[in-house]
Structure formats: C-alpha cells, structure tokens
Amino acid sequence: MFSGYIARMHVTPKSLLAVYQTQGHRMYDGEPVTQLEHAWQCGFLAEKSGAHSALQLASWLHDVGHLWVNAEGSPTLRGENDAHEAVAARLLMPLFGPAVSEPVRLHVAAKRYLVSTRPTYGKKLSSDSVRSLALQGGPMSEEECAQFELEPYFSDAVKLRVWDDLAKNASWFEISRDEAFEQLSSLMDAVASQNASLIEQRT
Ligand SMILES: [Fe+2]
Ligand SMILES: [Fe+2]
C-alpha cells in the first residue's frame, strides 16, 4: 500500500523540505493549526526539552506521512486510517536511520500505550486524536504494553507523543516560515552528517 506513495518522488532531504514548503499551509484538520505550525511546535518542544538532534528531527517530521500521501482533509473524518506513521518511517529510515524513523513509526502506537498506562492522558486528547485512536486499534492491552516497552526506541516514541499532543496551539509560530525551513534544513544536515561520521568510525 505504501510503495506507490513513496515511489511517486525520489525521496531526498530536499524533497521532504519541499513538502512542507508547498503543503505546510494545509490545516491539520480537526486541530487549530497548520501542518507546518504543528511540525514546528513539536520540533520546538523537543529542542526545549533537550532532546538529541535525531529526536528533534523525528518530532519535526513525525506527520510528514500525512502530507506525503497528499490526502485532503482529515482521513479520520472519513473513517480512514492513512497509516501515516508507516509511510513516514519508510521515507525517513534510508535518509536518517532508526533514531529518526523509529520514534516516528511508533508515535501512533505510543498514543495507544499512553491511553492504557496514564489514566489522565486520554482525557486531554483532542477530538481528532480520540477519533483516530479507535481507527488505530484503541488502547493497548497489558500484553501489548509490555511488548511496546521492549521496543528499542520506546522511550523516544513516548516523548515524541507527548510533544505531539502539546503541539496543537493556534497562532503559536515564533519565527518566519523561511526561518522554520532553515531550521529544518540545518537539522536534517546535522543528523545526516552525524550518521555519516558514525559510519566512517565503524569502517
Ligand atoms: Fe501523527
Ligand atoms: Fe502530530
């Protein structure tokens, strides 16, 4: 199901940036923010929480799958699960490695986990998140929670999820669009060069 979406364009950091430059103005339907505002707010919260750069980038790009599949409106309003976390992880893994792609792949599961493990968490979810929760499998069972905790990027996924839920503030965008794109571009460069030097050290 995802390969068509991903094959549609050659995926590069530049093409990911272009997705936000051309489609970031779209509203995150069901929420009072645009896709660019949501992405920037989530990345900003990660940065202010002292997250490492790969997790900051994951936070920035966690919903790129929504934009990549190019569906208009909120799929959940149509009763659809667009599997945007899986689409995004497939895009991000070859470019930035698992420290970025795994928290992104797990950010939907992290919501299901938090609903089950933190009694107050579910009460704070937005209506779009509540609607998508049902489509995404609902709260995790005890066994699913135990399995989820074994994921190598479990902790980063939970952190990302908490920032994701907070990043839905109307009119919160402290910099210009161009500055936001520059931030994203620098973050992508930083993570790519960290990965390159890690590979160099291993060879
Ligand atoms: Fe998402
Ligand atoms: Fe999100």
PDB file of C-alpha atoms and ligand atoms in Angstrom:
ATOM      1  CA  MET A   1       0.000   0.000   0.000  1.00  0.00           C
ATOM      2  CA  PHE A   2       2.824   2.454   0.799  1.00  0.00           C
ATOM      3  CA  SER A   3       5.240   1.742  -2.021  1.00  0.00           C
ATOM      4  CA  GLY A   4       3.192   3.734  -4.562  1.00  0.00           C
ATOM      5  CA  TYR A   5       3.274   6.810  -2.374  1.00  0.00           C
ATOM      6  CA  ILE A   6       6.982   6.501  -1.770  1.00  0.00           C
ATOM      7  CA  ALA A   7       7.874   5.735  -5.381  1.00  0.00           C
ATOM      8  CA  ARG A   8       5.980   8.823  -6.523  1.00  0.00           C
ATOM      9  CA  MET A   9       9.014  11.011  -5.873  1.00  0.00           C
ATOM     10  CA  HIS A  10      12.704  10.426  -5.338  1.00  0.00           C
ATOM     11  CA  VAL A  11      12.988  10.980  -1.593  1.00  0.00           C
ATOM     12  CA  THR A  12      15.758  13.348  -0.522  1.00  0.00           C
ATOM     13  CA  PRO A  13      16.069  15.830   2.357  1.00  0.00           C
ATOM     14  CA  LYS A  14      15.289  18.496  -0.225  1.00  0.00           C
ATOM     15  CA  SER A  15      12.060  16.794  -1.293  1.00  0.00           C
ATOM     16  CA  LEU A  16      10.954  16.427   2.335  1.00  0.00           C
ATOM     17  CA  LEU A  17      11.609  20.127   2.845  1.00  0.00           C
ATOM     18  CA  ALA A  18       9.659  20.873  -0.343  1.00  0.00           C
ATOM     19  CA  VAL A  19       6.653  19.001   1.048  1.00  0.00           C
ATOM     20  CA  TYR A  20       6.495  21.485   3.943  1.00  0.00           C
ATOM     21  CA  GLN A  21       7.230  24.465   1.695  1.00  0.00           C
ATOM     22  CA  THR A  22       4.406  23.591  -0.699  1.00  0.00           C
ATOM     23  CA  GLN A  23       1.872  21.939   1.611  1.00  0.00           C
ATOM     24  CA  GLY A  24       2.720  23.154   5.102  1.00  0.00           C
ATOM     25  CA  HIS A  25      -0.057  25.748   4.877  1.00  0.00           C
ATOM     26  CA  ARG A  26      -2.691  22.993   4.898  1.00  0.00           C
ATOM     27  CA  MET A  27      -4.757  22.854   8.061  1.00  0.00           C
ATOM     28  CA  TYR A  28      -4.294  19.899  10.324  1.00  0.00           C
ATOM     29  CA  ASP A  29      -7.987  19.161  10.077  1.00  0.00           C
ATOM     30  CA  GLY A  30      -9.700  18.769  13.403  1.00  0.00           C
ATOM     31  CA  GLU A  31      -6.968  20.943  15.023  1.00  0.00           C
ATOM     32  CA  PRO A  32      -6.485  24.734  15.063  1.00  0.00           C
ATOM     33  CA  VAL A  33      -3.021  24.580  13.429  1.00  0.00           C
ATOM     34  CA  THR A  34      -1.474  24.183  10.013  1.00  0.00           C
ATOM     35  CA  GLN A  35       0.741  21.200   9.273  1.00  0.00           C
ATOM     36  CA  LEU A  36       3.796  23.488   9.358  1.00  0.00           C
ATOM     37  CA  GLU A  37       2.786  25.009  12.710  1.00  0.00           C
ATOM     38  CA  HIS A  38       2.221  21.554  14.180  1.00  0.00           C
ATOM     39  CA  ALA A  39       5.584  20.286  12.892  1.00  0.00           C
ATOM     40  CA  TRP A  40       7.482  23.372  14.081  1.00  0.00           C
ATOM     41  CA  GLN A  41       5.792  23.363  17.518  1.00  0.00           C
ATOM     42  CA  CYS A  42       6.600  19.688  18.018  1.00  0.00           C
ATOM     43  CA  GLY A  43      10.246  20.217  16.980  1.00  0.00           C
ATOM     44  CA  PHE A  44      10.478  23.291  19.205  1.00  0.00           C
ATOM     45  CA  LEU A  45       9.145  21.400  22.250  1.00  0.00           C
ATOM     46  CA  ALA A  46      11.687  18.639  21.600  1.00  0.00           C
ATOM     47  CA  GLU A  47      14.515  21.162  21.367  1.00  0.00           C
ATOM     48  CA  LYS A  48      13.447  22.972  24.556  1.00  0.00           C
ATOM     49  CA  SER A  49      13.243  19.633  26.375  1.00  0.00           C
ATOM     50  CA  GLY A  50      16.891  18.971  25.488  1.00  0.00           C
ATOM     51  CA  ALA A  51      16.195  16.168  23.002  1.00  0.00           C
ATOM     52  CA  HIS A  52      19.119  14.981  20.884  1.00  0.00           C
ATOM     53  CA  SER A  53      19.090  16.194  17.290  1.00  0.00           C
ATOM     54  CA  ALA A  54      17.718  12.950  15.799  1.00  0.00           C
ATOM     55  CA  LEU A  55      14.725  13.111  18.133  1.00  0.00           C
ATOM     56  CA  GLN A  56      14.233  16.802  17.336  1.00  0.00           C
ATOM     57  CA  LEU A  57      14.167  15.880  13.655  1.00  0.00           C
ATOM     58  CA  ALA A  58      11.768  12.998  14.301  1.00  0.00           C
ATOM     59  CA  SER A  59       9.500  15.440  16.133  1.00  0.00           C
ATOM     60  CA  TRP A  60       9.611  17.889  13.239  1.00  0.00           C
ATOM     61  CA  LEU A  61       8.847  15.222  10.635  1.00  0.00           C
ATOM     62  CA  HIS A  62       6.591  12.812  12.525  1.00  0.00           C
ATOM     63  CA  ASP A  63       3.499  13.655  10.445  1.00  0.00           C
ATOM     64  CA  VAL A  64       5.195  14.018   7.064  1.00  0.00           C
ATOM     65  CA  GLY A  65       3.301  10.877   6.027  1.00  0.00           C
ATOM     66  CA  HIS A  66       0.015  12.831   6.142  1.00  0.00           C
ATOM     67  CA  LEU A  67       1.406  15.309   3.621  1.00  0.00           C
ATOM     68  CA  TRP A  68       3.264  12.769   1.538  1.00  0.00           C
ATOM     69  CA  VAL A  69       0.142  10.754   0.713  1.00  0.00           C
ATOM     70  CA  ASN A  70      -1.390  14.076  -0.229  1.00  0.00           C
ATOM     71  CA  ALA A  71      -4.863  13.306   1.072  1.00  0.00           C
ATOM     72  CA  GLU A  72      -7.032  16.342   1.589  1.00  0.00           C
ATOM     73  CA  GLY A  73      -8.774  16.864   4.914  1.00  0.00           C
ATOM     74  CA  SER A  74      -8.573  14.576   7.903  1.00  0.00           C
ATOM     75  CA  PRO A  75      -8.700  10.895   6.931  1.00  0.00           C
ATOM     76  CA  THR A  76     -10.217  10.091  10.321  1.00  0.00           C
ATOM     77  CA  LEU A  77     -13.279  12.194   9.464  1.00  0.00           C
ATOM     78  CA  ARG A  78     -13.856   9.756   6.605  1.00  0.00           C
ATOM     79  CA  GLY A  79     -13.276   6.793   8.895  1.00  0.00           C
ATOM     80  CA  GLU A  80      -9.884   6.070   7.300  1.00  0.00           C
ATOM     81  CA  ASN A  81      -6.551   5.253   8.868  1.00  0.00           C
ATOM     82  CA  ASP A  82      -3.898   6.599   6.475  1.00  0.00           C
ATOM     83  CA  ALA A  83      -1.076   4.705   8.261  1.00  0.00           C
ATOM     84  CA  HIS A  84       0.925   7.924   8.053  1.00  0.00           C
ATOM     85  CA  GLU A  85       3.441   6.726  10.652  1.00  0.00           C
ATOM     86  CA  ALA A  86       4.404   3.755   8.486  1.00  0.00           C
ATOM     87  CA  VAL A  87       4.643   5.901   5.336  1.00  0.00           C
ATOM     88  CA  ALA A  88       6.884   8.392   7.152  1.00  0.00           C
ATOM     89  CA  ALA A  89       9.130   5.710   8.643  1.00  0.00           C
ATOM     90  CA  ARG A  90       9.681   4.234   5.174  1.00  0.00           C
ATOM     91  CA  LEU A  91      10.682   7.671   3.896  1.00  0.00           C
ATOM     92  CA  LEU A  92      12.956   8.541   6.811  1.00  0.00           C
ATOM     93  CA  MET A  93      14.850   5.305   7.508  1.00  0.00           C
ATOM     94  CA  PRO A  94      17.135   5.399   4.431  1.00  0.00           C
ATOM     95  CA  LEU A  95      17.852   9.107   4.870  1.00  0.00           C
ATOM     96  CA  PHE A  96      18.373   9.447   8.618  1.00  0.00           C
ATOM     97  CA  GLY A  97      18.432   5.970  10.190  1.00  0.00           C
ATOM     98  CA  PRO A  98      16.399   4.418  13.017  1.00  0.00           C
ATOM     99  CA  ALA A  99      16.959   7.154  15.622  1.00  0.00           C
ATOM    100  CA  VAL A 100      14.670   9.293  13.455  1.00  0.00           C
ATOM    101  CA  SER A 101      12.444   6.747  11.711  1.00  0.00           C
ATOM    102  CA  GLU A 102      11.650   4.548  14.721  1.00  0.00           C
ATOM    103  CA  PRO A 103      10.130   7.155  17.078  1.00  0.00           C
ATOM    104  CA  VAL A 104       8.117   8.323  14.059  1.00  0.00           C
ATOM    105  CA  ARG A 105       6.941   4.792  13.247  1.00  0.00           C
ATOM    106  CA  LEU A 106       5.950   4.303  16.884  1.00  0.00           C
ATOM    107  CA  HIS A 107       4.254   7.647  17.601  1.00  0.00           C
ATOM    108  CA  VAL A 108       0.759   6.297  16.927  1.00  0.00           C
ATOM    109  CA  ALA A 109       1.362   3.175  18.997  1.00  0.00           C
ATOM    110  CA  ALA A 110       2.687   5.447  21.763  1.00  0.00           C
ATOM    111  CA  LYS A 111      -0.721   7.123  21.963  1.00  0.00           C
ATOM    112  CA  ARG A 112      -2.390   3.711  22.355  1.00  0.00           C
ATOM    113  CA  TYR A 113       0.211   2.904  25.050  1.00  0.00           C
ATOM    114  CA  LEU A 114      -0.263   6.162  26.959  1.00  0.00           C
ATOM    115  CA  VAL A 115      -4.051   5.854  26.938  1.00  0.00           C
ATOM    116  CA  SER A 116      -3.653   2.496  28.663  1.00  0.00           C
ATOM    117  CA  THR A 117      -0.914   3.416  31.120  1.00  0.00           C
ATOM    118  CA  ARG A 118      -1.628   7.032  32.134  1.00  0.00           C
ATOM    119  CA  PRO A 119      -5.195   7.456  33.396  1.00  0.00           C
ATOM    120  CA  THR A 120      -5.334  11.218  32.732  1.00  0.00           C
ATOM    121  CA  TYR A 121      -3.712  11.098  29.295  1.00  0.00           C
ATOM    122  CA  GLY A 122      -6.791  10.079  27.300  1.00  0.00           C
ATOM    123  CA  LYS A 123      -8.867  12.895  28.811  1.00  0.00           C
ATOM    124  CA  LYS A 124      -6.523  15.514  27.344  1.00  0.00           C
ATOM    125  CA  LEU A 125      -6.529  14.191  23.786  1.00  0.00           C
ATOM    126  CA  SER A 126      -8.012  16.346  21.037  1.00  0.00           C
ATOM    127  CA  SER A 127     -11.180  15.126  19.344  1.00  0.00           C
ATOM    128  CA  ASP A 128      -9.271  14.198  16.171  1.00  0.00           C
ATOM    129  CA  SER A 129      -6.847  12.108  18.251  1.00  0.00           C
ATOM    130  CA  VAL A 130      -9.711  10.369  20.002  1.00  0.00           C
ATOM    131  CA  ARG A 131     -11.367   9.596  16.654  1.00  0.00           C
ATOM    132  CA  SER A 132      -8.122   8.247  15.174  1.00  0.00           C
ATOM    133  CA  LEU A 133      -7.420   6.191  18.314  1.00  0.00           C
ATOM    134  CA  ALA A 134     -10.389   3.966  17.552  1.00  0.00           C
ATOM    135  CA  LEU A 135      -9.227   3.511  13.942  1.00  0.00           C
ATOM    136  CA  GLN A 136      -5.690   2.769  15.101  1.00  0.00           C
ATOM    137  CA  GLY A 137      -6.668  -0.109  17.369  1.00  0.00           C
ATOM    138  CA  GLY A 138      -7.794   1.608  20.574  1.00  0.00           C
ATOM    139  CA  PRO A 139      -5.982   1.338  23.923  1.00  0.00           C
ATOM    140  CA  MET A 140      -3.240  -1.322  24.170  1.00  0.00           C
ATOM    141  CA  SER A 141      -3.835  -4.464  26.184  1.00  0.00           C
ATOM    142  CA  GLU A 142      -1.487  -5.224  29.068  1.00  0.00           C
ATOM    143  CA  GLU A 143       0.403  -7.654  26.866  1.00  0.00           C
ATOM    144  CA  GLU A 144       0.715  -5.109  24.044  1.00  0.00           C
ATOM    145  CA  CYS A 145       2.045  -2.533  26.528  1.00  0.00           C
ATOM    146  CA  ALA A 146       4.702  -4.979  27.751  1.00  0.00           C
ATOM    147  CA  GLN A 147       5.737  -5.694  24.149  1.00  0.00           C
ATOM    148  CA  PHE A 148       5.821  -1.990  23.324  1.00  0.00           C
ATOM    149  CA  GLU A 149       8.153  -1.288  26.247  1.00  0.00           C
ATOM    150  CA  LEU A 150      10.676  -3.654  24.660  1.00  0.00           C
ATOM    151  CA  GLU A 151      10.943  -1.516  21.509  1.00  0.00           C
ATOM    152  CA  PRO A 152      14.480  -0.042  21.370  1.00  0.00           C
ATOM    153  CA  TYR A 153      13.045   3.422  20.700  1.00  0.00           C
ATOM    154  CA  PHE A 154      10.154   3.106  23.151  1.00  0.00           C
ATOM    155  CA  SER A 155      11.253   5.980  25.359  1.00  0.00           C
ATOM    156  CA  ASP A 156      11.861   8.397  22.460  1.00  0.00           C
ATOM    157  CA  ALA A 157       8.496   7.462  20.942  1.00  0.00           C
ATOM    158  CA  VAL A 158       6.666   8.274  24.181  1.00  0.00           C
ATOM    159  CA  LYS A 159       8.467  11.625  24.497  1.00  0.00           C
ATOM    160  CA  LEU A 160       7.633  12.483  20.897  1.00  0.00           C
ATOM    161  CA  ARG A 161       3.998  11.584  21.503  1.00  0.00           C
ATOM    162  CA  VAL A 162       3.718  13.921  24.470  1.00  0.00           C
ATOM    163  CA  TRP A 163       5.175  16.837  22.442  1.00  0.00           C
ATOM    164  CA  ASP A 164       2.910  15.886  19.531  1.00  0.00           C
ATOM    165  CA  ASP A 165      -0.181  16.240  21.730  1.00  0.00           C
ATOM    166  CA  LEU A 166       1.012  19.622  23.017  1.00  0.00           C
ATOM    167  CA  ALA A 167       1.868  20.951  19.555  1.00  0.00           C
ATOM    168  CA  LYS A 168      -1.634  21.975  18.574  1.00  0.00           C
ATOM    169  CA  ASN A 169      -1.676  25.602  19.684  1.00  0.00           C
ATOM    170  CA  ALA A 170      -3.425  28.102  17.457  1.00  0.00           C
ATOM    171  CA  SER A 171      -1.233  31.018  16.354  1.00  0.00           C
ATOM    172  CA  TRP A 172       1.941  29.770  18.020  1.00  0.00           C
ATOM    173  CA  PHE A 173       4.699  30.248  15.487  1.00  0.00           C
ATOM    174  CA  GLU A 174       7.509  32.374  16.793  1.00  0.00           C
ATOM    175  CA  ILE A 175       9.605  32.650  13.663  1.00  0.00           C
ATOM    176  CA  SER A 176       9.061  33.283   9.966  1.00  0.00           C
ATOM    177  CA  ARG A 177       8.280  30.447   7.589  1.00  0.00           C
ATOM    178  CA  ASP A 178      11.683  30.884   5.945  1.00  0.00           C
ATOM    179  CA  GLU A 179      13.437  30.662   9.317  1.00  0.00           C
ATOM    180  CA  ALA A 180      11.473  27.495  10.104  1.00  0.00           C
ATOM    181  CA  PHE A 181      12.546  25.938   6.793  1.00  0.00           C
ATOM    182  CA  GLU A 182      16.153  26.923   7.521  1.00  0.00           C
ATOM    183  CA  GLN A 183      15.905  25.272  10.953  1.00  0.00           C
ATOM    184  CA  LEU A 184      14.539  22.084   9.422  1.00  0.00           C
ATOM    185  CA  SER A 185      17.182  22.073   6.728  1.00  0.00           C
ATOM    186  CA  SER A 186      20.027  22.557   9.264  1.00  0.00           C
ATOM    187  CA  LEU A 187      18.630  19.811  11.471  1.00  0.00           C
ATOM    188  CA  MET A 188      18.483  17.405   8.525  1.00  0.00           C
ATOM    189  CA  ASP A 189      22.096  18.299   7.612  1.00  0.00           C
ATOM    190  CA  ALA A 190      23.246  17.844  11.221  1.00  0.00           C
ATOM    191  CA  VAL A 191      21.654  14.407  11.591  1.00  0.00           C
ATOM    192  CA  ALA A 192      22.867  13.241   8.170  1.00  0.00           C
ATOM    193  CA  SER A 193      26.441  14.301   8.951  1.00  0.00           C
ATOM    194  CA  GLN A 194      26.326  12.675  12.416  1.00  0.00           C
ATOM    195  CA  ASN A 195      25.237   9.439  10.727  1.00  0.00           C
ATOM    196  CA  ALA A 196      27.980   9.780   8.106  1.00  0.00           C
ATOM    197  CA  SER A 197      30.663  10.218  10.757  1.00  0.00           C
ATOM    198  CA  LEU A 198      29.312   7.223  12.703  1.00  0.00           C
ATOM    199  CA  ILE A 199      29.573   5.090   9.549  1.00  0.00           C
ATOM    200  CA  GLU A 200      33.104   6.409   8.963  1.00  0.00           C
ATOM    201  CA  GLN A 201      34.138   5.485  12.507  1.00  0.00           C
ATOM    202  CA  ARG A 202      32.869   1.945  12.002  1.00  0.00           C
ATOM    203  CA  THR A 203      34.768   1.375   8.732  1.00  0.00           C
TER     204      THR A 203
HETATM  205 FE    FE B   1       0.650  11.574  13.696  1.00  0.00          FE
HETATM  206 FE    FE B   2       1.200  15.007  15.040  1.00  0.00          FE
END
